[in-house]
Amino acid sequence: MKEEIKTYLKHIKDVCPELNDNELEKFSSELTVEKYNKNDFYITAGQTQTQGGFLISGLIRVFHTDELGNEKNIYFVPENDYTFHYASFMDNKPSPLSFQCLETSVVVNFPAFHLHKSYEEFPKFDRYGRLIVEQKLKQQQERLESFLFQSAEQRYLDFINQFPQLFNRISISQLCSYLGVERQTLTRIRQKLARSV
Amino acid sequence: MKEEIKTYLKHIKDVCPELNDNELEKFSSELTVEKYNKNDFYITAGQTQTQGGFLISGLIRVFHTDELGNEKNIYFVPENDYTFHYASFMDNKPSPLSFQCLETSVVVNFPAFHLHKSYEEFPKFDRYGRLIVEQKLKQQQERLESFLFQSAEQRYLDFINQFPQLFNRISISQLCSYLGVERQTLTRIRQKLARSV
DNA sequence: TTAATTTTGGCACAAATGTGTCAAGTAAAA
DNA sequence: TTTTACTTGACACATTTGTGCCAAAATTAA
């Protein structure tokens, strides 16, 4: 079995020990490992994902493109995280966002129907799903709340704290839209912080 | 069995028909129905919820209070929705947000441990949990994304569209912080929209 | 009913943010 | 190496948003 698949199965087992090795073994039969180069698109907006993916190594930016062609980053996918748009993937609808590799990336892919089948075949898979989605919900909730009652400066500081391993790999121009400000504003924030050190 | 509890069980069954009536019956044994008056607090920030609740009728605002005592609304809980802060409830941690009734409200309550017990006793409960959390995640995701790539004006229009039943029950001053703008700005948006009709 | 409170729209001014542009510096590609 | 592309900090200016205040209207409580 490929190393990447082992890593993925280990993640599942860590989250939900109730799943036994036999079930994981069966689940793994449909997994494939794929490598993407820097700047490759994992998903292009408008596309419906026929497969889901778990990022083993690399970094992916998830962005939205408006009518004028302006891009805004909504998420970054770090190592050991799922790389799909939950809402559209679960409903089998086109993704409103594009996924592009900022670095060479290795992904474990699985067909969407295989996930649904697993929910039916392996009762404890529902638990794994629940736990993962609960994690995601918490993250999402925190991020939303940070937009509602924190300043851009605080969000910037939080980002550095929360993703120290990403901070040096993402440029200012990529980061600013994730924080919800223009590049100029992020520059001002950094200047202000630098002065106050 | 009280009407409110029947309403709640019906909601569960609608979301997850795999749960049988016997299981629901057992689950219902720990449910209580409580009424709250307008302006009553369902949860005060800092409190750890020992029970979760499902709002049968009424309307609850969920808000954050900053160091200066300024309040900002983060969510509104409409009828037939859960009234707790997922992240803190699931981890049994103090809620960072306060829940206050904007209208007389009737809630079906259940002890937190009862939920966890149900996950162990009734295997299909995990599925119900997964489906609910998936729903929440989708809503949360949409809301976050609206902050990242939509204008306040668009968010206002979306709110009217998405919650027509709430629109007339929430004042401008309560709504503005939910949309992430000051009251004056929301007034300006409304003026602009009124002119363009 | 009257009195008290809350909500709303409006105004003026201050502060923050966005827009567009430029040049130096850095990194990547030929 | 040279060339190209991208990133960054800086500037000026326009626009948007926030703040504080007021008075009219609406709502709620006495």
XYZ file of C-alpha atoms in Angstrom, chain B residues 16-190:
175
model
C -33.058 11.027 9.395
C -35.810 8.487 8.662
C -33.423 5.672 9.604
C -34.111 6.369 13.277
C -37.027 4.218 14.374
C -39.901 5.291 16.593
C -38.691 3.191 19.486
C -35.376 5.022 19.551
C -37.062 8.384 19.268
C -39.405 7.415 22.069
C -36.456 6.600 24.322
C -34.687 9.796 23.316
C -37.772 11.854 24.116
C -37.832 10.697 27.729
C -35.232 13.300 28.692
C -36.779 16.202 26.836
C -38.336 19.146 28.641
C -40.299 22.074 27.299
C -39.631 25.559 28.580
C -41.018 28.976 27.823
C -38.941 32.160 27.860
C -40.234 35.710 27.879
C -39.113 38.460 25.580
C -35.688 39.807 26.642
C -34.972 36.711 28.754
C -31.505 35.286 28.357
C -31.336 31.674 27.233
C -27.554 31.648 27.708
C -25.276 34.359 29.048
C -21.729 34.605 27.669
C -19.291 32.747 29.892
C -21.850 30.154 30.901
C -21.316 26.501 30.015
C -24.471 24.961 28.666
C -25.546 21.862 30.513
C -28.373 21.449 28.081
C -29.011 22.015 24.429
C -32.198 23.382 22.994
C -34.361 23.310 19.894
C -36.450 26.422 19.293
C -40.096 25.597 18.601
C -41.443 29.127 18.388
C -40.117 32.627 18.922
C -36.865 34.286 17.932
C -33.463 34.468 19.606
C -30.536 36.746 18.905
C -27.005 35.512 19.509
C -24.541 38.261 20.265
C -21.001 39.045 21.280
C -20.076 41.713 23.817
C -16.693 43.437 23.530
C -14.550 44.991 26.261
C -16.432 48.271 25.960
C -19.793 46.579 26.321
C -20.771 46.976 22.674
C -22.978 44.175 21.440
C -22.815 42.651 18.000
C -25.289 40.117 16.720
C -23.680 37.098 15.149
C -26.694 34.869 14.489
C -30.435 34.832 14.745
C -32.108 31.559 15.709
C -35.383 31.082 13.831
C -38.105 28.576 14.622
C -37.143 24.917 14.164
C -33.480 25.402 14.686
C -31.031 24.523 17.425
C -30.258 27.227 19.903
C -26.716 26.675 21.072
C -23.202 27.555 20.121
C -22.007 24.376 18.417
C -18.307 24.729 19.101
C -18.659 25.302 22.819
C -21.605 22.980 23.347
C -19.889 20.037 21.711
C -16.716 20.585 23.704
C -18.531 21.419 26.915
C -16.852 24.807 27.097
C -18.260 28.206 28.111
C -20.190 29.923 25.370
C -18.442 33.061 24.111
C -21.821 34.385 22.996
C -25.062 35.340 24.708
C -28.512 34.158 23.612
C -31.419 36.504 24.237
C -35.051 36.140 23.236
C -36.313 38.880 20.942
C -39.785 37.372 21.272
C -41.523 35.025 23.665
C -39.923 31.692 22.872
C -40.664 28.027 23.483
C -37.697 25.660 23.558
C -37.353 21.870 23.815
C -34.328 21.233 26.044
C -32.175 18.134 26.508
C -29.184 17.497 28.786
C -25.849 17.570 26.996
C -24.815 14.145 28.298
C -28.057 12.726 26.957
C -26.978 13.652 23.465
C -23.625 11.953 23.885
C -25.311 8.900 25.370
C -27.659 8.763 22.411
C -24.697 8.719 20.037
C -23.493 5.585 21.817
C -26.827 3.841 22.268
C -28.513 4.485 18.946
C -26.087 3.863 16.075
C -28.154 5.833 13.588
C -27.975 8.892 15.780
C -24.522 9.522 14.362
C -26.160 9.858 10.985
C -28.681 12.351 12.267
C -25.837 14.307 13.848
C -23.822 14.207 10.670
C -26.718 15.445 8.564
C -27.522 18.291 10.942
C -23.927 19.387 11.187
C -23.570 19.182 7.421
C -26.555 21.511 7.090
C -25.052 23.921 9.600
C -21.694 23.804 7.873
C -23.278 24.694 4.546
C -25.089 27.671 6.054
C -21.970 28.792 7.835
C -19.890 28.436 4.705
C -22.330 30.468 2.655
C -22.402 33.174 5.262
C -18.634 33.343 5.535
C -18.227 33.423 1.777
C -20.774 36.219 1.552
C -18.542 38.269 3.846
C -15.527 37.557 1.712
C -16.886 38.317 -1.702
C -20.084 40.235 -1.409
C -20.926 43.814 -0.543
C -22.966 44.721 2.527
C -25.751 45.712 0.149
C -25.797 42.253 -1.383
C -25.754 40.641 2.048
C -28.734 42.750 3.032
C -30.661 41.672 -0.061
C -29.702 38.059 0.554
C -30.905 38.257 4.118
C -34.302 39.517 3.011
C -34.482 36.714 0.496
C -33.277 34.016 2.807
C -35.271 34.991 5.888
C -38.413 36.747 4.693
C -40.161 35.491 7.834
C -37.571 37.215 10.040
C -37.123 40.413 8.084
C -40.100 42.194 9.617
C -39.379 40.971 13.112
C -35.827 42.269 13.442
C -35.070 45.977 13.765
C -32.476 47.802 11.709
C -30.348 48.332 14.784
C -30.372 44.608 15.541
C -29.731 43.676 11.939
C -26.798 45.939 11.132
C -24.197 44.129 13.214
C -25.359 40.795 11.799
C -24.556 42.193 8.366
C -21.233 43.527 9.614
C -21.884 47.248 9.162
C -22.879 50.198 11.336
C -26.446 51.337 11.537
C -25.690 54.484 9.536
C -24.271 52.380 6.733
C -27.314 50.138 6.651
C -29.493 53.240 6.518
C -27.454 54.470 3.545
C -27.873 51.109 1.824
C -31.619 51.229 2.346
